[in-house]
Amino acid sequence: MSMRQRLSALALDTPAPAIAAFVLVALLPLFGLAGYWQQQLALIAIYTLICSGLNLSFGYAGELALGQVAVFASGSYISAILYQHGVTDILAGFAVAACLAAVTGLLTGIPGLRLSRWALALVSFFYVLLVPELLKLFESETGGTAGLAGILAPTFFGWPLGTTGFYVVAVVVTLLWLLLQRNLIVSRFGQFLRILSASPTLTESLGGSVYRLRVQAYVIGALPAGLAGVLYTYLTGFVSPEAFTLHMLIALLAATVVGGAASVWGAPVGAAILVLGPLQLKSFEEYSTLAYGVFLVVIGTAFSGGLAGLARKFRDRALPGRGSQGTVERPADLSIPGTRMVVAGVEKSFAGLRALSGVDLTVEPGTIAAIIGPNGAGKTTLLNLVSGLLPADAGRVELAGRELTGLRAHRVSRLGVGRTFQTPVGLGSMSVLEVVESGRFRKGDIGALSAVLRLPKYHRVRKADREAAVAALSFAGLEHAAAQDAASLPLGTRRLLEVVRSVAGEPSVLLLDEPAAGLDDNELRELGMLMRRIRDAGGTVVLVEHNVPFVMDVADQVFVMELGRVIAAGPPEVVRRDQRVIDSYLGRRGRREPDDLDSRTT
Ligand SMILES: Nc1ncnc2c1ncn2[C@@H]1O[C@H](COP(=O)(O)OP(=O)(O)OP(=O)(O)O)[C@@H](O)[C@H]1O
C-alpha cells in the first residue's frame, strides 16, 4: 500500500481524528474547564445527538421525519419522572428513554411513513405541536406548564455524578453513539438508505423493503434524541414545555443542514454552531427564527452537503483514490445461476387501457431473449410486472417453477430477479465498487446489528460482497474504474455498470430495460460482449430494446409485442421475416424487404 493510499484509508476508514478530538474534549476538565464552558460543551453534545438522529432519517434516508423534538421531550420528561420516583441512575434513565424513543418513533413514524414524504413531515410537525398539550393533559406527572424542577444529581452505578462526571458521561455517550452510527452508515443498511434517498424503486429492485428501511431509519434516528433528553434534564436540572417548541425544531434542522445532513461528523459541527454561534448573542435573539430559516435556504441550496460536504470535497481533492481501499488481488469466481422464467396469460390494465392482454413467454437459462415492439406496446409494463413493481390483473410469472405473482418487488428481487432501468439512477457520491456491491444486498439480510457491533458476520459478509463486486467488475472489464465516482462515468459506462451491479447479485434472471439507448458503436459492442458473456456463463437474460439491429445481433429468441400482445416469437432470422412484424414496424404491408428491419431503431 502506497503512502497516499495509507493516508486515504486513514482519512476515510478510521475515524481516529474524530475520536481523538472527542477524547480531548472529554479530558478538558483536567485542564481547568469548568462552569459555564463545561455546560456549553455538554449542550453541544446533547444537540449533536439530536442532529445525528436527524442525519439518519432526514440526511441519509431523505425522509422529512421531524419528530425529533417530541422524542427529545419524551426522554427528558421520563428521566425527570424517574428521578422524582427515586430512580436516579443515569444509565437507567438512558435505558428507559431509549425504549420510549423507539416506541414513540414507531408510533409517530408508522402512520406518516405509510403515506407520502410530505405526510410524514406533517405528522411529525403535528407531534411537536402536540407536546405541550400532552404535557398539560398529564399535569400530575409532568407538572403541566410549570414543568418539573430539582432534578440535580444523577448517579452512575450508585455513585453520585458530579458536574464534571456528568460532563464526561455526556461527551462519551455522544462519541459512542456517533461511532455506532458510523458503523451503521458504512454497512449494507447505510448504503441502502443512500440508495433509498435517490430512488425508492431502485431500492426495492435491489431487495430492500422501502417501508421497513424508512421505519428502521426513523426509529433508530429517534434513539439519540431520547438519550439527549435524559442529558438535557440533568444538565438544566429542570424540564418544562418551553424547551420543546417548533422554534427548537427549526434551529436543530438548521444545525443539521449546516453541519452536513448526510454526514456522521457534521452533527457536532452543526451543534457547535448552534450553541456557540452569533445567534446566541442577546441582540440577535429576536431574529433567530428568521436567521435559521435563511440559513436553511442558503446552505440547503448553495452547499447541499453542508460544511461536511465541503470538507469532503477538499479531502477528495487532497487524497484522491476513494474506494480503492479493500480491493482484492484475485477476484472470486462468478456464478450466474440462470433459471427458466415463465410468463403465462399475464394481463394488466391502467384505468381501462389494456397495457397487456394475455402475454405468454418462456425464457430458458443460457439464452438471451429480446422483447421488441413499438412505443406503448407494453414492454416496460411486462418487466415491471415480472420484477414486482406492478401487480398483475391476471396470469402468473414463475421462476424455476416458483410463482412470483403478487410478491412485492424486494421479495421478487430476493428470489433472484435482477434488473436495470431505462434511465440509470444517479447515486450521489458512491464509488463504482460501492454501486456494484449494492447488487449483492439482496443476498442475505441487511445485518444492521452485526454491522453496528462489528461482529465477525459483518466482516465475512463485507468481504464476500467486495470479492463478488470485484469479480463482476473484472468480468465486464471494468475493474480499472472501481475507485471512480460512479456519477462521473459517461452514460455508456453507467449503463454497463447497472448490468454489472445486477450480475454481482448472481441473478436467476436478468431483466435489461433499454440498455442500448444512447450508446455509441463502441459502447454497443461492449454491451453486446458483456451480454453474451453473461449468457455463456449460464445466465437467463431478458432484454427490452428499441435498437433492432442490436437485438438481431445478440438475441437467441425475439418476442415481438404490439398493443399488449406477443404477435411473433422465435429466433431472429425467423422473426425478421415474419409479415406481421414487418407490418408492425414498417406500417406498409408487404412493400418493404424484411432486411429493412436490420437497420431499424424504433
Ligand atoms: N403507470 C401507468 N399508468 C397509466 N398508463 C400506463 C402506465 N404505465 C404504462 N402505461 C400505458 O401502458 C401502455 C404500455 O406502456 P409501456 O411503457 O409498457 O410500453 P413500452 O412498450 O415499454 O413503450 P416504450 O417503448 O415507449 O417504453 C402505454 O399505453 C402506456 O401509456
PDB file of N, CA, C and O in Angstrom, residues 366-435:
ATOM      1  N   GLY A 366     -29.249 -19.670 -20.012  1.00  0.00           N
ATOM      2  CA  GLY A 366     -28.204 -19.721 -21.039  1.00  0.00           C
ATOM      3  C   GLY A 366     -28.671 -19.125 -22.355  1.00  0.00           C
ATOM      4  O   GLY A 366     -28.115 -19.454 -23.404  1.00  0.00           O
ATOM      5  N   THR A 367     -29.721 -18.288 -22.327  1.00  0.00           N
ATOM      6  CA  THR A 367     -30.184 -17.641 -23.566  1.00  0.00           C
ATOM      7  C   THR A 367     -30.464 -16.156 -23.312  1.00  0.00           C
ATOM      8  O   THR A 367     -30.701 -15.740 -22.182  1.00  0.00           O
ATOM      9  N   ILE A 368     -30.440 -15.417 -24.435  1.00  0.00           N
ATOM     10  CA  ILE A 368     -30.852 -14.010 -24.377  1.00  0.00           C
ATOM     11  C   ILE A 368     -32.168 -13.908 -25.130  1.00  0.00           C
ATOM     12  O   ILE A 368     -32.238 -14.247 -26.321  1.00  0.00           O
ATOM     13  N   ALA A 369     -33.203 -13.464 -24.414  1.00  0.00           N
ATOM     14  CA  ALA A 369     -34.499 -13.272 -25.072  1.00  0.00           C
ATOM     15  C   ALA A 369     -34.758 -11.774 -25.169  1.00  0.00           C
ATOM     16  O   ALA A 369     -34.647 -11.069 -24.165  1.00  0.00           O
ATOM     17  N   ALA A 370     -35.060 -11.314 -26.379  1.00  0.00           N
ATOM     18  CA  ALA A 370     -35.314  -9.882 -26.547  1.00  0.00           C
ATOM     19  C   ALA A 370     -36.800  -9.653 -26.741  1.00  0.00           C
ATOM     20  O   ALA A 370     -37.490 -10.455 -27.375  1.00  0.00           O
ATOM     21  N   ILE A 371     -37.301  -8.555 -26.152  1.00  0.00           N
ATOM     22  CA  ILE A 371     -38.695  -8.163 -26.374  1.00  0.00           C
ATOM     23  C   ILE A 371     -38.654  -6.841 -27.123  1.00  0.00           C
ATOM     24  O   ILE A 371     -38.087  -5.861 -26.621  1.00  0.00           O
ATOM     25  N   ILE A 372     -39.190  -6.828 -28.330  1.00  0.00           N
ATOM     26  CA  ILE A 372     -39.214  -5.588 -29.107  1.00  0.00           C
ATOM     27  C   ILE A 372     -40.668  -5.241 -29.428  1.00  0.00           C
ATOM     28  O   ILE A 372     -41.580  -6.047 -29.235  1.00  0.00           O
ATOM     29  N   GLY A 373     -40.848  -4.031 -29.909  1.00  0.00           N
ATOM     30  CA  GLY A 373     -42.201  -3.592 -30.253  1.00  0.00           C
ATOM     31  C   GLY A 373     -42.244  -2.082 -30.236  1.00  0.00           C
ATOM     32  O   GLY A 373     -41.395  -1.445 -29.605  1.00  0.00           O
ATOM     33  N   PRO A 374     -43.232  -1.500 -30.914  1.00  0.00           N
ATOM     34  CA  PRO A 374     -43.321  -0.042 -30.961  1.00  0.00           C
ATOM     35  C   PRO A 374     -43.622   0.567 -29.599  1.00  0.00           C
ATOM     36  O   PRO A 374     -43.977  -0.151 -28.657  1.00  0.00           O
ATOM     37  N   ASN A 375     -43.489   1.883 -29.495  1.00  0.00           N
ATOM     38  CA  ASN A 375     -43.798   2.583 -28.240  1.00  0.00           C
ATOM     39  C   ASN A 375     -45.201   2.230 -27.768  1.00  0.00           C
ATOM     40  O   ASN A 375     -46.121   2.154 -28.574  1.00  0.00           O
ATOM     41  N   GLY A 376     -45.330   2.009 -26.463  1.00  0.00           N
ATOM     42  CA  GLY A 376     -46.643   1.724 -25.896  1.00  0.00           C
ATOM     43  C   GLY A 376     -47.088   0.285 -26.085  1.00  0.00           C
ATOM     44  O   GLY A 376     -48.227  -0.060 -25.757  1.00  0.00           O
ATOM     45  N   ALA A 377     -46.196  -0.586 -26.589  1.00  0.00           N
ATOM     46  CA  ALA A 377     -46.583  -1.980 -26.824  1.00  0.00           C
ATOM     47  C   ALA A 377     -46.771  -2.749 -25.514  1.00  0.00           C
ATOM     48  O   ALA A 377     -47.421  -3.799 -25.494  1.00  0.00           O
ATOM     49  N   GLY A 378     -46.182  -2.245 -24.422  1.00  0.00           N
ATOM     50  CA  GLY A 378     -46.341  -2.926 -23.127  1.00  0.00           C
ATOM     51  C   GLY A 378     -45.069  -3.588 -22.619  1.00  0.00           C
ATOM     52  O   GLY A 378     -45.105  -4.327 -21.636  1.00  0.00           O
ATOM     53  N   LYS A 379     -43.938  -3.294 -23.236  1.00  0.00           N
ATOM     54  CA  LYS A 379     -42.683  -3.983 -22.885  1.00  0.00           C
ATOM     55  C   LYS A 379     -42.243  -3.660 -21.452  1.00  0.00           C
ATOM     56  O   LYS A 379     -41.971  -4.569 -20.662  1.00  0.00           O
ATOM     57  N   THR A 380     -42.185  -2.361 -21.138  1.00  0.00           N
ATOM     58  CA  THR A 380     -41.744  -1.977 -19.788  1.00  0.00           C
ATOM     59  C   THR A 380     -42.755  -2.426 -18.741  1.00  0.00           C
ATOM     60  O   THR A 380     -42.387  -2.870 -17.647  1.00  0.00           O
ATOM     61  N   THR A 381     -44.038  -2.351 -19.091  1.00  0.00           N
ATOM     62  CA  THR A 381     -45.063  -2.833 -18.155  1.00  0.00           C
ATOM     63  C   THR A 381     -44.811  -4.301 -17.822  1.00  0.00           C
ATOM     64  O   THR A 381     -44.915  -4.713 -16.661  1.00  0.00           O
ATOM     65  N   LEU A 382     -44.449  -5.081 -18.848  1.00  0.00           N
ATOM     66  CA  LEU A 382     -44.182  -6.501 -18.625  1.00  0.00           C
ATOM     67  C   LEU A 382     -42.997  -6.679 -17.668  1.00  0.00           C
ATOM     68  O   LEU A 382     -43.066  -7.469 -16.714  1.00  0.00           O
ATOM     69  N   LEU A 383     -41.910  -5.916 -17.898  1.00  0.00           N
ATOM     70  CA  LEU A 383     -40.760  -6.022 -16.993  1.00  0.00           C
ATOM     71  C   LEU A 383     -41.157  -5.619 -15.573  1.00  0.00           C
ATOM     72  O   LEU A 383     -40.727  -6.236 -14.597  1.00  0.00           O
ATOM     73  N   ASN A 384     -41.985  -4.569 -15.469  1.00  0.00           N
ATOM     74  CA  ASN A 384     -42.405  -4.120 -14.136  1.00  0.00           C
ATOM     75  C   ASN A 384     -43.256  -5.168 -13.422  1.00  0.00           C
ATOM     76  O   ASN A 384     -43.180  -5.316 -12.202  1.00  0.00           O
ATOM     77  N   LEU A 385     -44.051  -5.898 -14.200  1.00  0.00           N
ATOM     78  CA  LEU A 385     -44.853  -6.974 -13.595  1.00  0.00           C
ATOM     79  C   LEU A 385     -43.963  -8.108 -13.122  1.00  0.00           C
ATOM     80  O   LEU A 385     -44.126  -8.625 -12.020  1.00  0.00           O
ATOM     81  N   VAL A 386     -43.006  -8.501 -13.982  1.00  0.00           N
ATOM     82  CA  VAL A 386     -42.124  -9.606 -13.609  1.00  0.00           C
ATOM     83  C   VAL A 386     -41.331  -9.229 -12.363  1.00  0.00           C
ATOM     84  O   VAL A 386     -41.170 -10.023 -11.440  1.00  0.00           O
ATOM     85  N   SER A 387     -40.855  -7.969 -12.312  1.00  0.00           N
ATOM     86  CA  SER A 387     -39.997  -7.606 -11.175  1.00  0.00           C
ATOM     87  C   SER A 387     -40.799  -7.168  -9.946  1.00  0.00           C
ATOM     88  O   SER A 387     -40.216  -6.757  -8.954  1.00  0.00           O
ATOM     89  N   GLY A 388     -42.110  -7.240 -10.002  1.00  0.00           N
ATOM     90  CA  GLY A 388     -42.927  -6.981  -8.812  1.00  0.00           C
ATOM     91  C   GLY A 388     -43.206  -5.509  -8.564  1.00  0.00           C
ATOM     92  O   GLY A 388     -43.790  -5.155  -7.540  1.00  0.00           O
ATOM     93  N   LEU A 389     -42.803  -4.631  -9.483  1.00  0.00           N
ATOM     94  CA  LEU A 389     -43.067  -3.202  -9.276  1.00  0.00           C
ATOM     95  C   LEU A 389     -44.523  -2.869  -9.551  1.00  0.00           C
ATOM     96  O   LEU A 389     -45.028  -1.836  -9.110  1.00  0.00           O
ATOM     97  N   LEU A 390     -45.191  -3.737 -10.336  1.00  0.00           N
ATOM     98  CA  LEU A 390     -46.624  -3.576 -10.603  1.00  0.00           C
ATOM     99  C   LEU A 390     -47.315  -4.911 -10.348  1.00  0.00           C
ATOM    100  O   LEU A 390     -46.752  -5.961 -10.670  1.00  0.00           O
ATOM    101  N   PRO A 391     -48.535  -4.892  -9.796  1.00  0.00           N
ATOM    102  CA  PRO A 391     -49.260  -6.163  -9.650  1.00  0.00           C
ATOM    103  C   PRO A 391     -49.969  -6.512 -10.955  1.00  0.00           C
ATOM    104  O   PRO A 391     -50.451  -5.622 -11.661  1.00  0.00           O
ATOM    105  N   ALA A 392     -50.014  -7.798 -11.270  1.00  0.00           N
ATOM    106  CA  ALA A 392     -50.730  -8.222 -12.489  1.00  0.00           C
ATOM    107  C   ALA A 392     -52.224  -8.326 -12.176  1.00  0.00           C
ATOM    108  O   ALA A 392     -52.608  -8.621 -11.046  1.00  0.00           O
ATOM    109  N   ASP A 393     -53.075  -8.076 -13.190  1.00  0.00           N
ATOM    110  CA  ASP A 393     -54.521  -8.276 -13.008  1.00  0.00           C
ATOM    111  C   ASP A 393     -54.853  -9.757 -13.116  1.00  0.00           C
ATOM    112  O   ASP A 393     -55.783 -10.250 -12.475  1.00  0.00           O
ATOM    113  N   ALA A 394     -54.124 -10.455 -13.986  1.00  0.00           N
ATOM    114  CA  ALA A 394     -54.357 -11.895 -14.165  1.00  0.00           C
ATOM    115  C   ALA A 394     -53.079 -12.514 -14.708  1.00  0.00           C
ATOM    116  O   ALA A 394     -52.184 -11.817 -15.163  1.00  0.00           O
ATOM    117  N   GLY A 395     -53.031 -13.857 -14.659  1.00  0.00           N
ATOM    118  CA  GLY A 395     -51.866 -14.574 -15.173  1.00  0.00           C
ATOM    119  C   GLY A 395     -50.837 -14.820 -14.088  1.00  0.00           C
ATOM    120  O   GLY A 395     -51.036 -14.458 -12.926  1.00  0.00           O
ATOM    121  N   ARG A 396     -49.715 -15.452 -14.481  1.00  0.00           N
ATOM    122  CA  ARG A 396     -48.694 -15.743 -13.462  1.00  0.00           C
ATOM    123  C   ARG A 396     -47.288 -15.653 -14.044  1.00  0.00           C
ATOM    124  O   ARG A 396     -47.079 -15.781 -15.264  1.00  0.00           O
ATOM    125  N   VAL A 397     -46.364 -15.404 -13.141  1.00  0.00           N
ATOM    126  CA  VAL A 397     -44.939 -15.371 -13.506  1.00  0.00           C
ATOM    127  C   VAL A 397     -44.243 -16.386 -12.614  1.00  0.00           C
ATOM    128  O   VAL A 397     -44.459 -16.402 -11.397  1.00  0.00           O
ATOM    129  N   GLU A 398     -43.419 -17.255 -13.228  1.00  0.00           N
ATOM    130  CA  GLU A 398     -42.719 -18.271 -12.438  1.00  0.00           C
ATOM    131  C   GLU A 398     -41.239 -18.231 -12.735  1.00  0.00           C
ATOM    132  O   GLU A 398     -40.832 -18.006 -13.880  1.00  0.00           O
ATOM    133  N   LEU A 399     -40.463 -18.469 -11.689  1.00  0.00           N
ATOM    134  CA  LEU A 399     -39.018 -18.569 -11.845  1.00  0.00           C
ATOM    135  C   LEU A 399     -38.611 -19.920 -11.294  1.00  0.00           C
ATOM    136  O   LEU A 399     -38.817 -20.188 -10.108  1.00  0.00           O
ATOM    137  N   ALA A 400     -38.068 -20.764 -12.147  1.00  0.00           N
ATOM    138  CA  ALA A 400     -37.699 -22.127 -11.758  1.00  0.00           C
ATOM    139  C   ALA A 400     -38.867 -22.822 -11.051  1.00  0.00           C
ATOM    140  O   ALA A 400     -38.691 -23.471 -10.017  1.00  0.00           O
ATOM    141  N   GLY A 401     -40.076 -22.623 -11.560  1.00  0.00           N
ATOM    142  CA  GLY A 401     -41.255 -23.280 -11.000  1.00  0.00           C
ATOM    143  C   GLY A 401     -41.843 -22.570  -9.801  1.00  0.00           C
ATOM    144  O   GLY A 401     -42.924 -22.909  -9.327  1.00  0.00           O
ATOM    145  N   ARG A 402     -41.148 -21.545  -9.271  1.00  0.00           N
ATOM    146  CA  ARG A 402     -41.643 -20.826  -8.089  1.00  0.00           C
ATOM    147  C   ARG A 402     -42.437 -19.594  -8.534  1.00  0.00           C
ATOM    148  O   ARG A 402     -41.947 -18.787  -9.321  1.00  0.00           O
ATOM    149  N   GLU A 403     -43.655 -19.477  -8.047  1.00  0.00           N
ATOM    150  CA  GLU A 403     -44.518 -18.375  -8.508  1.00  0.00           C
ATOM    151  C   GLU A 403     -44.100 -17.045  -7.869  1.00  0.00           C
ATOM    152  O   GLU A 403     -43.898 -16.948  -6.654  1.00  0.00           O
ATOM    153  N   LEU A 404     -43.959 -16.035  -8.709  1.00  0.00           N
ATOM    154  CA  LEU A 404     -43.580 -14.700  -8.219  1.00  0.00           C
ATOM    155  C   LEU A 404     -44.779 -13.763  -8.150  1.00  0.00           C
ATOM    156  O   LEU A 404     -44.712 -12.718  -7.504  1.00  0.00           O
ATOM    157  N   THR A 405     -45.844 -14.136  -8.846  1.00  0.00           N
ATOM    158  CA  THR A 405     -47.002 -13.248  -8.953  1.00  0.00           C
ATOM    159  C   THR A 405     -47.486 -12.804  -7.575  1.00  0.00           C
ATOM    160  O   THR A 405     -47.611 -13.622  -6.666  1.00  0.00           O
ATOM    161  N   GLY A 406     -47.735 -11.515  -7.442  1.00  0.00           N
ATOM    162  CA  GLY A 406     -48.303 -10.990  -6.197  1.00  0.00           C
ATOM    163  C   GLY A 406     -47.257 -10.617  -5.161  1.00  0.00           C
ATOM    164  O   GLY A 406     -47.584 -10.019  -4.143  1.00  0.00           O
ATOM    165  N   LEU A 407     -45.982 -10.979  -5.398  1.00  0.00           N
ATOM    166  CA  LEU A 407     -44.959 -10.627  -4.412  1.00  0.00           C
ATOM    167  C   LEU A 407     -44.487  -9.198  -4.630  1.00  0.00           C
ATOM    168  O   LEU A 407     -44.467  -8.703  -5.757  1.00  0.00           O
ATOM    169  N   ARG A 408     -44.093  -8.526  -3.534  1.00  0.00           N
ATOM    170  CA  ARG A 408     -43.569  -7.168  -3.653  1.00  0.00           C
ATOM    171  C   ARG A 408     -42.183  -7.215  -4.294  1.00  0.00           C
ATOM    172  O   ARG A 408     -41.490  -8.236  -4.264  1.00  0.00           O
ATOM    173  N   ALA A 409     -41.767  -6.054  -4.849  1.00  0.00           N
ATOM    174  CA  ALA A 409     -40.536  -6.022  -5.655  1.00  0.00           C
ATOM    175  C   ALA A 409     -39.305  -6.515  -4.877  1.00  0.00           C
ATOM    176  O   ALA A 409     -38.472  -7.236  -5.432  1.00  0.00           O
ATOM    177  N   HIS A 410     -39.187  -6.131  -3.586  1.00  0.00           N
ATOM    178  CA  HIS A 410     -37.973  -6.548  -2.880  1.00  0.00           C
ATOM    179  C   HIS A 410     -37.949  -8.054  -2.646  1.00  0.00           C
ATOM    180  O   HIS A 410     -36.890  -8.676  -2.635  1.00  0.00           O
ATOM    181  N   ARG A 411     -39.146  -8.651  -2.524  1.00  0.00           N
ATOM    182  CA  ARG A 411     -39.195 -10.115  -2.349  1.00  0.00           C
ATOM    183  C   ARG A 411     -38.830 -10.800  -3.670  1.00  0.00           C
ATOM    184  O   ARG A 411     -38.110 -11.787  -3.698  1.00  0.00           O
ATOM    185  N   VAL A 412     -39.350 -10.240  -4.773  1.00  0.00           N
ATOM    186  CA  VAL A 412     -39.031 -10.793  -6.096  1.00  0.00           C
ATOM    187  C   VAL A 412     -37.526 -10.710  -6.328  1.00  0.00           C
ATOM    188  O   VAL A 412     -36.888 -11.664  -6.786  1.00  0.00           O
ATOM    189  N   SER A 413     -36.947  -9.557  -5.989  1.00  0.00           N
ATOM    190  CA  SER A 413     -35.507  -9.383  -6.152  1.00  0.00           C
ATOM    191  C   SER A 413     -34.752 -10.429  -5.337  1.00  0.00           C
ATOM    192  O   SER A 413     -33.796 -11.045  -5.818  1.00  0.00           O
ATOM    193  N   ARG A 414     -35.203 -10.655  -4.106  1.00  0.00           N
ATOM    194  CA  ARG A 414     -34.515 -11.621  -3.246  1.00  0.00           C
ATOM    195  C   ARG A 414     -34.654 -13.055  -3.750  1.00  0.00           C
ATOM    196  O   ARG A 414     -33.882 -13.927  -3.381  1.00  0.00           O
ATOM    197  N   LEU A 415     -35.663 -13.273  -4.621  1.00  0.00           N
ATOM    198  CA  LEU A 415     -35.807 -14.620  -5.203  1.00  0.00           C
ATOM    199  C   LEU A 415     -34.984 -14.758  -6.485  1.00  0.00           C
ATOM    200  O   LEU A 415     -35.038 -15.787  -7.150  1.00  0.00           O
ATOM    201  N   GLY A 416     -34.258 -13.717  -6.858  1.00  0.00           N
ATOM    202  CA  GLY A 416     -33.299 -13.881  -7.961  1.00  0.00           C
ATOM    203  C   GLY A 416     -33.536 -13.033  -9.190  1.00  0.00           C
ATOM    204  O   GLY A 416     -32.863 -13.231 -10.199  1.00  0.00           O
ATOM    205  N   VAL A 417     -34.479 -12.094  -9.149  1.00  0.00           N
ATOM    206  CA  VAL A 417     -34.708 -11.269 -10.341  1.00  0.00           C
ATOM    207  C   VAL A 417     -33.882  -9.987 -10.235  1.00  0.00           C
ATOM    208  O   VAL A 417     -34.092  -9.160  -9.351  1.00  0.00           O
ATOM    209  N   GLY A 418     -32.926  -9.848 -11.142  1.00  0.00           N
ATOM    210  CA  GLY A 418     -32.130  -8.618 -11.192  1.00  0.00           C
ATOM    211  C   GLY A 418     -32.611  -7.787 -12.368  1.00  0.00           C
ATOM    212  O   GLY A 418     -33.076  -8.333 -13.366  1.00  0.00           O
ATOM    213  N   ARG A 419     -32.544  -6.446 -12.235  1.00  0.00           N
ATOM    214  CA  ARG A 419     -32.982  -5.647 -13.383  1.00  0.00           C
ATOM    215  C   ARG A 419     -32.247  -4.319 -13.462  1.00  0.00           C
ATOM    216  O   ARG A 419     -31.676  -3.837 -12.488  1.00  0.00           O
ATOM    217  N   THR A 420     -32.270  -3.756 -14.670  1.00  0.00           N
ATOM    218  CA  THR A 420     -31.752  -2.405 -14.866  1.00  0.00           C
ATOM    219  C   THR A 420     -32.923  -1.543 -15.335  1.00  0.00           C
ATOM    220  O   THR A 420     -33.974  -2.061 -15.700  1.00  0.00           O
ATOM    221  N   PHE A 421     -32.709  -0.218 -15.318  1.00  0.00           N
ATOM    222  CA  PHE A 421     -33.784   0.705 -15.690  1.00  0.00           C
ATOM    223  C   PHE A 421     -33.390   1.528 -16.917  1.00  0.00           C
ATOM    224  O   PHE A 421     -32.205   1.680 -17.212  1.00  0.00           O
ATOM    225  N   GLN A 422     -34.426   2.050 -17.600  1.00  0.00           N
ATOM    226  CA  GLN A 422     -34.179   2.841 -18.811  1.00  0.00           C
ATOM    227  C   GLN A 422     -33.219   3.990 -18.523  1.00  0.00           C
ATOM    228  O   GLN A 422     -32.333   4.286 -19.306  1.00  0.00           O
ATOM    229  N   THR A 423     -33.432   4.657 -17.376  1.00  0.00           N
ATOM    230  CA  THR A 423     -32.557   5.774 -17.015  1.00  0.00           C
ATOM    231  C   THR A 423     -31.771   5.394 -15.773  1.00  0.00           C
ATOM    232  O   THR A 423     -32.369   5.182 -14.714  1.00  0.00           O
ATOM    233  N   PRO A 424     -30.437   5.253 -15.888  1.00  0.00           N
ATOM    234  CA  PRO A 424     -29.668   4.900 -14.687  1.00  0.00           C
ATOM    235  C   PRO A 424     -29.854   5.958 -13.602  1.00  0.00           C
ATOM    236  O   PRO A 424     -29.851   7.150 -13.884  1.00  0.00           O
ATOM    237  N   VAL A 425     -30.033   5.486 -12.366  1.00  0.00           N
ATOM    238  CA  VAL A 425     -30.267   6.415 -11.254  1.00  0.00           C
ATOM    239  C   VAL A 425     -28.926   6.958 -10.764  1.00  0.00           C
ATOM    240  O   VAL A 425     -27.981   6.198 -10.561  1.00  0.00           O
ATOM    241  N   GLY A 426     -28.816   8.293 -10.624  1.00  0.00           N
ATOM    242  CA  GLY A 426     -27.598   8.899 -10.081  1.00  0.00           C
ATOM    243  C   GLY A 426     -27.525   8.592  -8.594  1.00  0.00           C
ATOM    244  O   GLY A 426     -28.499   8.744  -7.877  1.00  0.00           O
ATOM    245  N   LEU A 427     -26.358   8.114  -8.145  1.00  0.00           N
ATOM    246  CA  LEU A 427     -26.273   7.696  -6.740  1.00  0.00           C
ATOM    247  C   LEU A 427     -25.300   8.549  -5.942  1.00  0.00           C
ATOM    248  O   LEU A 427     -24.432   8.051  -5.236  1.00  0.00           O
ATOM    249  N   GLY A 428     -25.449   9.847  -6.052  1.00  0.00           N
ATOM    250  CA  GLY A 428     -24.665  10.767  -5.229  1.00  0.00           C
ATOM    251  C   GLY A 428     -23.190  10.464  -5.274  1.00  0.00           C
ATOM    252  O   GLY A 428     -22.594  10.411  -6.340  1.00  0.00           O
ATOM    253  N   SER A 429     -22.646  10.182  -4.100  1.00  0.00           N
ATOM    254  CA  SER A 429     -21.189  10.078  -4.028  1.00  0.00           C
ATOM    255  C   SER A 429     -20.699   8.630  -3.925  1.00  0.00           C
ATOM    256  O   SER A 429     -19.660   8.381  -3.354  1.00  0.00           O
ATOM    257  N   MET A 430     -21.434   7.677  -4.475  1.00  0.00           N
ATOM    258  CA  MET A 430     -20.976   6.288  -4.355  1.00  0.00           C
ATOM    259  C   MET A 430     -19.900   5.979  -5.394  1.00  0.00           C
ATOM    260  O   MET A 430     -19.991   6.417  -6.537  1.00  0.00           O
ATOM    261  N   SER A 431     -18.911   5.193  -4.980  1.00  0.00           N
ATOM    262  CA  SER A 431     -17.890   4.776  -5.945  1.00  0.00           C
ATOM    263  C   SER A 431     -18.453   3.633  -6.797  1.00  0.00           C
ATOM    264  O   SER A 431     -19.455   3.014  -6.436  1.00  0.00           O
ATOM    265  N   VAL A 432     -17.757   3.351  -7.907  1.00  0.00           N
ATOM    266  CA  VAL A 432     -18.192   2.260  -8.789  1.00  0.00           C
ATOM    267  C   VAL A 432     -18.254   0.952  -8.003  1.00  0.00           C
ATOM    268  O   VAL A 432     -19.221   0.185  -8.104  1.00  0.00           O
ATOM    269  N   LEU A 433     -17.227   0.710  -7.170  1.00  0.00           N
ATOM    270  CA  LEU A 433     -17.193  -0.536  -6.394  1.00  0.00           C
ATOM    271  C   LEU A 433     -18.401  -0.611  -5.452  1.00  0.00           C
ATOM    272  O   LEU A 433     -19.038  -1.661  -5.321  1.00  0.00           O
ATOM    273  N   GLU A 434     -18.722   0.503  -4.812  1.00  0.00           N
ATOM    274  CA  GLU A 434     -19.870   0.512  -3.880  1.00  0.00           C
ATOM    275  C   GLU A 434     -21.171   0.237  -4.630  1.00  0.00           C
ATOM    276  O   GLU A 434     -22.046  -0.483  -4.136  1.00  0.00           O
ATOM    277  N   VAL A 435     -21.296   0.835  -5.827  1.00  0.00           N
ATOM    278  CA  VAL A 435     -22.515   0.604  -6.611  1.00  0.00           C
ATOM    279  C   VAL A 435     -22.649  -0.881  -6.923  1.00  0.00           C
ATOM    280  O   VAL A 435     -23.724  -1.479  -6.772  1.00  0.00           O
TER     281      VAL A 435
END
